[in-house]
Amino acid sequence: MKEQKVPGIKDGTVIDHIPSSRTPKVLQILDLANIEDFVSIGMNLSSTKMKTKGIIKVANRKLSNEQLDKLAVIAPGATVNIIKDYQVKEKFKVNMKDRIQKVLRCPNPRCVTNVEKVSTIFEVQEKEPLQVRCRFCERAFGSNEIIIV
Amino acid sequence: MKKLINWQNAGNLMNFKGRDIISIRDLSKAEILFLLKEAEKFENKRGEFLSGKVLASLFFEASTRTRLSFESAMEQLGGKVIGFSDDTSTSIKKGETLWDTIKMVEQYADCIVMRNPVEGSARLAADAAEIPVINAGDGANQHPTQTLVDLFTIKKAKGKIDGLTIGFVGDLKYGRTVHSLAVALKNFNVKLCFISPQSLEMPREYLQELDEKGIKYIEVDKIEKVSRELDVMYVTRIQKERFPDPLEYERFKGVYRIDRKTIENSKKGVIIMHPLPRVDEIATEVDKMPNAWYFKQAKNGIPIRKALLSLVMK
């Protein structure tokens, strides 16, 4: 039997294949640090695909579409497993869309999205490394500049 | 509901009725060439093309050339103009959102022309309005009609755009017209020269866009290094306030000054363009030379804007 380094859950969601160093960021962005349900976190776990990886297991919860969109931005290669009664019921890779809505804030302080009450829209120009362009002010930003709401 | 168009789905839509003109990125090469051809038809044409139509001219920021040329273009087509030339008397000052202002204005007009200092505000206005919106400048972002005027001027002077070597001189870091024109020119087979001091050089993100399209360009710090190659010299104003050290400004302002001698030492037939206003980067002695195209460039604002207004409203 495979050794389980992160305790399993009966029902809930397992986020796997997170770049290890981004695991705390995922926890923060998905707002999983302050919930009452059981959450277990593993970092620097060995992985054949990516050398080391991070895993987050959240009991009794499914990620919302907005959380999945955010996850795709910070951990584009992550996989999501839906667990029911200790069994994987569904497994999928997060999918970065061509257009990211609401999830990011425009880093340009002079952009209308930071002046008026309007939801942001970014067109994805490159997925790896991530490069997006604000639909409003048309500035392009790399992954080191983007701000996740 | 009008069709939302942006640079991701810009196509060859020659039907401009009801369409917003927000960014030069929204226009394909075929569409740009079509607009230049239409402008040519409107050069000496006046008439009742837009009789009964109303243009809302919303200038939240002062402008001379752009506002007057839009308003004159509308008048020449038989339409009427309503609006304001600065934001002191608008409800925005009372806290009204731009979205609400646009929703209100569209009840009174058939098309909106807007200048607003906030970047991206034109796209937001276009999202709010059911009637077409034309961007007359949104901060440091876009000024697509100026870019069309520049392309029209180049085509008129040289008979073509493909195959030309075009130089940009001066403040390339902050110059919105330079950025927009460079983005438009990536649709054409051109060679570009960026001539500026290092502190005011063309931003990397625009050069990256040119790289992606395989456009050849060089960056130099002196006009003399490339002046024998250039078919077009697009000159911009170097603003004193851009330099942290005033001495540096004094040093550069002469280096990028175009005078009779500069033109005599350049390729025969080079045209000098400038989005205006100029300060002293082009000597007045150049004004009478056949190479001076900057006042004709300003005049070309009328046919381009007449073509756009008539296409989006008719």
PDB file of C-alpha atoms in Angstrom, chain A residues 2-143:
ATOM      1  CA  LYS A   2       1.173   3.496  -0.864  1.00  0.00           C
ATOM      2  CA  GLU A   3       2.521   5.390   2.124  1.00  0.00           C
ATOM      3  CA  GLN A   4       0.252   8.309   3.003  1.00  0.00           C
ATOM      4  CA  LYS A   5       2.275  11.297   4.060  1.00  0.00           C
ATOM      5  CA  VAL A   6      -0.726  13.579   4.326  1.00  0.00           C
ATOM      6  CA  PRO A   7      -3.666  12.147   6.264  1.00  0.00           C
ATOM      7  CA  GLY A   8      -6.612  11.150   4.080  1.00  0.00           C
ATOM      8  CA  ILE A   9     -10.134  12.543   4.207  1.00  0.00           C
ATOM      9  CA  LYS A  10     -13.505  10.785   3.989  1.00  0.00           C
ATOM     10  CA  ASP A  11     -15.268  13.466   1.943  1.00  0.00           C
ATOM     11  CA  GLY A  12     -13.924  16.662   0.419  1.00  0.00           C
ATOM     12  CA  THR A  13     -11.287  17.903  -2.030  1.00  0.00           C
ATOM     13  CA  VAL A  14      -7.614  17.100  -2.537  1.00  0.00           C
ATOM     14  CA  ILE A  15      -5.531  19.646  -4.423  1.00  0.00           C
ATOM     15  CA  ASP A  16      -2.471  17.833  -5.740  1.00  0.00           C
ATOM     16  CA  HIS A  17       0.602  18.784  -7.796  1.00  0.00           C
ATOM     17  CA  ILE A  18       0.943  22.269  -6.379  1.00  0.00           C
ATOM     18  CA  PRO A  19       4.454  23.682  -6.895  1.00  0.00           C
ATOM     19  CA  SER A  20       5.719  23.078  -3.359  1.00  0.00           C
ATOM     20  CA  SER A  21       6.752  26.638  -2.504  1.00  0.00           C
ATOM     21  CA  ARG A  22       3.350  27.966  -3.603  1.00  0.00           C
ATOM     22  CA  THR A  23       1.377  25.758  -1.214  1.00  0.00           C
ATOM     23  CA  PRO A  24       1.019  28.429   1.518  1.00  0.00           C
ATOM     24  CA  LYS A  25      -0.027  30.929  -1.169  1.00  0.00           C
ATOM     25  CA  VAL A  26      -2.739  28.544  -2.422  1.00  0.00           C
ATOM     26  CA  LEU A  27      -4.003  28.163   1.130  1.00  0.00           C
ATOM     27  CA  GLN A  28      -4.142  31.921   1.537  1.00  0.00           C
ATOM     28  CA  ILE A  29      -5.665  32.777  -1.860  1.00  0.00           C
ATOM     29  CA  LEU A  30      -8.361  30.096  -1.587  1.00  0.00           C
ATOM     30  CA  ASP A  31      -9.059  31.342   1.924  1.00  0.00           C
ATOM     31  CA  LEU A  32      -8.671  27.884   3.443  1.00  0.00           C
ATOM     32  CA  ALA A  33      -6.595  28.968   6.431  1.00  0.00           C
ATOM     33  CA  ASN A  34      -9.512  30.187   8.504  1.00  0.00           C
ATOM     34  CA  ILE A  35     -12.172  27.538   7.951  1.00  0.00           C
ATOM     35  CA  GLU A  36     -13.444  25.158  10.604  1.00  0.00           C
ATOM     36  CA  ASP A  37     -13.271  21.979   8.518  1.00  0.00           C
ATOM     37  CA  PHE A  38     -10.259  19.693   8.668  1.00  0.00           C
ATOM     38  CA  VAL A  39      -7.393  20.834   6.397  1.00  0.00           C
ATOM     39  CA  SER A  40      -4.096  18.998   6.007  1.00  0.00           C
ATOM     40  CA  ILE A  41      -1.111  20.350   4.166  1.00  0.00           C
ATOM     41  CA  GLY A  42       1.954  18.647   2.777  1.00  0.00           C
ATOM     42  CA  MET A  43       4.976  20.327   1.269  1.00  0.00           C
ATOM     43  CA  ASN A  44       8.201  19.075  -0.313  1.00  0.00           C
ATOM     44  CA  LEU A  45       6.631  15.709  -1.068  1.00  0.00           C
ATOM     45  CA  SER A  46       8.431  13.712  -3.710  1.00  0.00           C
ATOM     46  CA  SER A  47       6.798  13.626  -7.120  1.00  0.00           C
ATOM     47  CA  THR A  48       7.834  11.852 -10.290  1.00  0.00           C
ATOM     48  CA  LYS A  49       6.379  14.665 -12.436  1.00  0.00           C
ATOM     49  CA  MET A  50       7.705  17.702 -10.633  1.00  0.00           C
ATOM     50  CA  LYS A  51      10.470  16.611  -8.212  1.00  0.00           C
ATOM     51  CA  THR A  52       8.728  18.121  -5.178  1.00  0.00           C
ATOM     52  CA  LYS A  53       5.113  19.072  -4.800  1.00  0.00           C
ATOM     53  CA  GLY A  54       2.555  20.328  -2.338  1.00  0.00           C
ATOM     54  CA  ILE A  55      -0.818  18.794  -1.423  1.00  0.00           C
ATOM     55  CA  ILE A  56      -3.789  20.347   0.361  1.00  0.00           C
ATOM     56  CA  LYS A  57      -6.665  18.186   1.604  1.00  0.00           C
ATOM     57  CA  VAL A  58      -9.873  19.896   2.664  1.00  0.00           C
ATOM     58  CA  ALA A  59     -12.655  17.944   4.297  1.00  0.00           C
ATOM     59  CA  ASN A  60     -16.344  18.394   3.416  1.00  0.00           C
ATOM     60  CA  ARG A  61     -15.809  21.062   0.764  1.00  0.00           C
ATOM     61  CA  LYS A  62     -15.839  21.514  -2.965  1.00  0.00           C
ATOM     62  CA  LEU A  63     -14.002  24.419  -4.574  1.00  0.00           C
ATOM     63  CA  SER A  64     -16.179  27.072  -6.188  1.00  0.00           C
ATOM     64  CA  ASN A  65     -15.616  28.064  -9.827  1.00  0.00           C
ATOM     65  CA  GLU A  66     -13.995  31.264  -8.660  1.00  0.00           C
ATOM     66  CA  GLN A  67     -11.598  29.321  -6.406  1.00  0.00           C
ATOM     67  CA  LEU A  68     -10.746  26.994  -9.318  1.00  0.00           C
ATOM     68  CA  ASP A  69      -9.975  30.026 -11.515  1.00  0.00           C
ATOM     69  CA  LYS A  70      -7.696  31.431  -8.833  1.00  0.00           C
ATOM     70  CA  LEU A  71      -5.996  28.070  -8.403  1.00  0.00           C
ATOM     71  CA  ALA A  72      -5.320  27.912 -12.153  1.00  0.00           C
ATOM     72  CA  VAL A  73      -3.492  31.234 -11.919  1.00  0.00           C
ATOM     73  CA  ILE A  74      -1.212  30.389  -8.974  1.00  0.00           C
ATOM     74  CA  ALA A  75      -0.770  26.654  -9.617  1.00  0.00           C
ATOM     75  CA  PRO A  76      -1.449  26.029 -13.323  1.00  0.00           C
ATOM     76  CA  GLY A  77      -0.441  22.350 -13.214  1.00  0.00           C
ATOM     77  CA  ALA A  78      -2.484  21.436 -10.120  1.00  0.00           C
ATOM     78  CA  THR A  79      -4.952  18.541 -10.117  1.00  0.00           C
ATOM     79  CA  VAL A  80      -8.171  18.488  -8.129  1.00  0.00           C
ATOM     80  CA  ASN A  81      -9.626  15.258  -6.712  1.00  0.00           C
ATOM     81  CA  ILE A  82     -13.172  15.119  -5.398  1.00  0.00           C
ATOM     82  CA  ILE A  83     -13.308  12.530  -2.599  1.00  0.00           C
ATOM     83  CA  LYS A  84     -16.416  10.677  -1.502  1.00  0.00           C
ATOM     84  CA  ASP A  85     -16.262   7.980   1.124  1.00  0.00           C
ATOM     85  CA  TYR A  86     -12.437   7.763   0.825  1.00  0.00           C
ATOM     86  CA  GLN A  87     -12.719   7.165  -2.938  1.00  0.00           C
ATOM     87  CA  VAL A  88     -11.700   9.513  -5.757  1.00  0.00           C
ATOM     88  CA  LYS A  89     -15.015  10.279  -7.460  1.00  0.00           C
ATOM     89  CA  GLU A  90     -13.715  12.850  -9.910  1.00  0.00           C
ATOM     90  CA  LYS A  91     -10.253  14.027 -10.912  1.00  0.00           C
ATOM     91  CA  PHE A  92      -9.338  16.896 -13.188  1.00  0.00           C
ATOM     92  CA  LYS A  93      -6.507  19.286 -13.975  1.00  0.00           C
ATOM     93  CA  VAL A  94      -7.173  22.953 -13.339  1.00  0.00           C
ATOM     94  CA  ASN A  95      -7.783  24.740 -16.580  1.00  0.00           C
ATOM     95  CA  MET A  96      -6.610  28.253 -17.234  1.00  0.00           C
ATOM     96  CA  LYS A  97      -9.124  30.022 -19.409  1.00  0.00           C
ATOM     97  CA  ASP A  98      -8.218  32.444 -22.195  1.00  0.00           C
ATOM     98  CA  ARG A  99      -9.912  35.162 -20.214  1.00  0.00           C
ATOM     99  CA  ILE A 100      -9.567  35.622 -16.438  1.00  0.00           C
ATOM    100  CA  GLN A 101     -12.486  37.484 -14.892  1.00  0.00           C
ATOM    101  CA  LYS A 102     -12.693  39.039 -11.419  1.00  0.00           C
ATOM    102  CA  VAL A 103      -9.794  36.962 -10.013  1.00  0.00           C
ATOM    103  CA  LEU A 104      -6.997  39.489 -10.598  1.00  0.00           C
ATOM    104  CA  ARG A 105      -6.568  43.122  -9.714  1.00  0.00           C
ATOM    105  CA  CYS A 106      -4.899  45.365 -12.289  1.00  0.00           C
ATOM    106  CA  PRO A 107      -1.472  46.467 -10.995  1.00  0.00           C
ATOM    107  CA  ASN A 108      -1.784  49.736 -12.955  1.00  0.00           C
ATOM    108  CA  PRO A 109      -3.072  52.316 -10.433  1.00  0.00           C
ATOM    109  CA  ARG A 110      -4.301  54.523 -13.301  1.00  0.00           C
ATOM    110  CA  CYS A 111      -6.467  51.732 -14.751  1.00  0.00           C
ATOM    111  CA  VAL A 112     -10.208  52.383 -14.707  1.00  0.00           C
ATOM    112  CA  THR A 113     -10.734  49.116 -12.797  1.00  0.00           C
ATOM    113  CA  ASN A 114      -8.954  50.740  -9.837  1.00  0.00           C
ATOM    114  CA  VAL A 115     -10.949  53.966 -10.171  1.00  0.00           C
ATOM    115  CA  GLU A 116     -14.522  52.871 -10.968  1.00  0.00           C
ATOM    116  CA  LYS A 117     -16.461  49.945  -9.577  1.00  0.00           C
ATOM    117  CA  VAL A 118     -15.900  47.451 -12.385  1.00  0.00           C
ATOM    118  CA  SER A 119     -14.900  43.785 -12.513  1.00  0.00           C
ATOM    119  CA  THR A 120     -11.495  43.121 -14.033  1.00  0.00           C
ATOM    120  CA  ILE A 121     -10.994  41.095 -17.198  1.00  0.00           C
ATOM    121  CA  PHE A 122      -7.573  39.891 -18.331  1.00  0.00           C
ATOM    122  CA  GLU A 123      -6.808  38.196 -21.636  1.00  0.00           C
ATOM    123  CA  VAL A 124      -4.258  35.387 -21.220  1.00  0.00           C
ATOM    124  CA  GLN A 125      -1.477  35.852 -23.754  1.00  0.00           C
ATOM    125  CA  GLU A 126       0.939  33.193 -22.475  1.00  0.00           C
ATOM    126  CA  LYS A 127       0.119  30.424 -20.045  1.00  0.00           C
ATOM    127  CA  GLU A 128       3.649  29.412 -19.050  1.00  0.00           C
ATOM    128  CA  PRO A 129       5.161  31.685 -17.876  1.00  0.00           C
ATOM    129  CA  LEU A 130       1.899  33.510 -17.312  1.00  0.00           C
ATOM    130  CA  GLN A 131       1.429  36.747 -19.218  1.00  0.00           C
ATOM    131  CA  VAL A 132      -1.877  38.582 -19.195  1.00  0.00           C
ATOM    132  CA  ARG A 133      -3.147  41.834 -20.683  1.00  0.00           C
ATOM    133  CA  CYS A 134      -5.773  43.992 -18.974  1.00  0.00           C
ATOM    134  CA  ARG A 135      -8.786  44.362 -21.272  1.00  0.00           C
ATOM    135  CA  PHE A 136      -9.262  47.947 -20.068  1.00  0.00           C
ATOM    136  CA  CYS A 137      -5.888  49.709 -19.780  1.00  0.00           C
ATOM    137  CA  GLU A 138      -4.238  47.189 -22.198  1.00  0.00           C
ATOM    138  CA  ARG A 139      -1.072  46.888 -20.091  1.00  0.00           C
ATOM    139  CA  ALA A 140       0.634  43.503 -20.139  1.00  0.00           C
ATOM    140  CA  PHE A 141       1.750  41.873 -16.878  1.00  0.00           C
ATOM    141  CA  GLY A 142       3.882  38.856 -16.011  1.00  0.00           C
ATOM    142  CA  SER A 143       3.303  36.403 -13.172  1.00  0.00           C
TER     143      SER A 143
END
